[in-house]
Amino acid sequence: MTIEYYQKHGKEFFESTIDVNMTELHERFVQYLQPHSKILDAGCGSGRDSKAFLGMGFEVEAFDASSILVGKATAITGLDVKLATFNTFNTEHLFEGIWACASLLHVPNNQLSNTIQHLAKFLLPSGYWYMSFKYGDSEREVNGRRFTDLNENSFRQLIKPLNLFSIEDMWVTKDQRINKSESWLNVILKKS
């Protein structure tokens, strides 16, 4: 359902997200990383964040489940962006950081733990993982996209049984897109 949405609306999604200023979030994440660290952009969408991290001197690998967005992200980053879902993604590389901005929120709540465990295999011990969710505590469908909304409590309940991470930082922000008023839960995890 959600992948089909991005296949159909990929061009509009790209245009509405590519120029959103994410500098504050990027800086808050990369302060935990050493220069030139490897970052995995999981569900990279337009490629906006991959491009920013490349510009900061980081090594980046990226993937997305929409072939439309893979093409757009490849074009603006010069990376060989992979076509994969969270659970089919595979690589020989390990990363100091994983960036999952507004992407894991499309995974059903009952599948999030398994998805996080799968991607955690690619994060080095003591590596850092940024993820964001629309703020709330429900699952819903909006115009052909499914969303799992989380708040501080529901996120802690999700992550605690995994026993893989400590929460380094958790904060709420307002949407950076024009004409959007949603709040976002932002989290930085450290792999134990």
Short mmCIF file of C-alpha atoms in Angstrom, two decimals, residues 34-136:
data_model
loop_
_atom_site.label_atom_id
_atom_site.label_comp_id
_atom_site.label_asym_id
_atom_site.label_seq_id
_atom_site.Cartn_x
_atom_site.Cartn_y
_atom_site.Cartn_z
CA GLN A 34 33.61 10.45 14.08
CA PRO A 35 34.54 12.32 10.87
CA HIS A 36 34.23 10.19 7.73
CA SER A 37 32.09 7.56 9.48
CA LYS A 38 29.85 5.30 7.41
CA ILE A 39 26.13 6.14 7.56
CA LEU A 40 23.28 3.98 6.28
CA ASP A 41 20.31 6.06 5.09
CA ALA A 42 17.47 3.59 5.62
CA GLY A 43 14.43 4.53 3.56
CA CYS A 44 16.24 7.47 1.99
CA GLY A 45 13.26 8.89 0.07
CA SER A 46 14.41 11.85 -2.03
CA GLY A 47 18.08 11.41 -1.09
CA ARG A 48 18.13 14.82 0.63
CA ASP A 49 19.78 13.55 3.80
CA SER A 50 22.27 11.29 2.01
CA LYS A 51 23.37 14.29 -0.03
CA ALA A 52 23.79 16.39 3.13
CA PHE A 53 25.87 13.69 4.86
CA LEU A 54 28.07 13.29 1.78
CA GLY A 55 28.61 17.06 1.83
CA MET A 56 29.79 16.76 5.45
CA GLY A 57 32.41 14.20 4.44
CA PHE A 58 30.68 11.02 5.59
CA GLU A 59 30.55 7.77 3.62
CA VAL A 60 26.93 6.96 2.82
CA GLU A 61 25.01 3.92 1.65
CA ALA A 62 21.30 4.33 0.98
CA PHE A 63 18.24 2.32 0.08
CA ASP A 64 14.53 2.81 -0.47
CA ALA A 65 11.58 0.56 -1.34
CA SER A 66 10.30 2.80 -4.16
CA SER A 67 12.06 2.47 -7.51
CA ILE A 68 10.90 6.01 -8.38
CA LEU A 69 12.61 7.44 -5.29
CA VAL A 70 15.68 5.24 -5.77
CA GLY A 71 16.10 6.83 -9.21
CA LYS A 72 15.66 10.36 -7.87
CA ALA A 73 17.99 9.77 -4.90
CA THR A 74 20.63 8.22 -7.17
CA ALA A 75 20.46 11.23 -9.49
CA ILE A 76 20.98 13.85 -6.77
CA THR A 77 23.59 11.96 -4.70
CA GLY A 78 25.61 10.06 -7.28
CA LEU A 79 25.30 7.02 -5.00
CA ASP A 80 24.26 3.57 -6.16
CA VAL A 81 21.07 3.71 -4.10
CA LYS A 82 19.69 0.21 -3.57
CA LEU A 83 16.09 -0.86 -4.13
CA ALA A 84 15.10 -2.75 -0.97
CA THR A 85 12.61 -2.84 1.85
CA PHE A 86 13.77 -2.64 5.45
CA ASN A 87 13.60 -6.41 5.80
CA THR A 88 15.15 -7.32 2.44
CA PHE A 89 18.06 -4.87 2.71
CA ASN A 90 21.42 -6.59 2.96
CA THR A 91 25.02 -5.45 2.70
CA GLU A 92 28.49 -6.62 3.66
CA HIS A 93 29.17 -3.25 5.31
CA LEU A 94 28.76 -2.23 8.92
CA PHE A 95 27.96 1.36 9.82
CA GLU A 96 28.81 3.75 12.62
CA GLY A 97 25.41 5.37 12.12
CA ILE A 98 21.97 4.58 10.75
CA TRP A 99 19.66 7.40 9.71
CA ALA A 100 15.96 6.50 9.42
CA CYS A 101 14.18 9.83 9.08
CA ALA A 102 10.40 9.52 8.68
CA SER A 103 10.77 6.05 7.18
CA LEU A 104 10.26 3.39 9.87
CA LEU A 105 6.93 5.04 10.61
CA HIS A 106 5.48 3.12 7.66
CA VAL A 107 6.19 -0.26 9.32
CA PRO A 108 3.21 -1.78 11.16
CA ASN A 109 3.66 -1.65 14.92
CA ASN A 110 3.60 -5.45 15.23
CA GLN A 111 6.52 -5.69 12.77
CA LEU A 112 8.67 -2.82 14.06
CA SER A 113 10.68 -4.92 16.55
CA ASN A 114 11.71 -7.44 13.89
CA THR A 115 12.53 -4.66 11.44
CA ILE A 116 14.70 -2.86 13.98
CA GLN A 117 16.47 -6.10 14.90
CA HIS A 118 17.18 -6.82 11.23
CA LEU A 119 18.68 -3.39 10.55
CA ALA A 120 20.60 -3.42 13.85
CA LYS A 121 22.78 -6.21 12.39
CA PHE A 122 24.36 -3.56 10.17
CA LEU A 123 25.16 -1.15 13.02
CA LEU A 124 28.56 -1.47 14.68
CA PRO A 125 28.70 -1.97 18.46
CA SER A 126 28.48 1.48 20.07
CA GLY A 127 27.02 2.82 16.80
CA TYR A 128 24.23 5.41 16.75
CA TRP A 129 20.80 5.27 15.14
CA TYR A 130 18.52 8.24 14.46
CA MET A 131 14.85 7.53 13.82
CA SER A 132 11.71 9.64 13.75
CA PHE A 133 8.00 9.01 13.95
CA LYS A 134 4.95 11.23 13.76
CA TYR A 135 4.03 12.00 17.34
CA GLY A 136 1.13 10.00 18.74
#
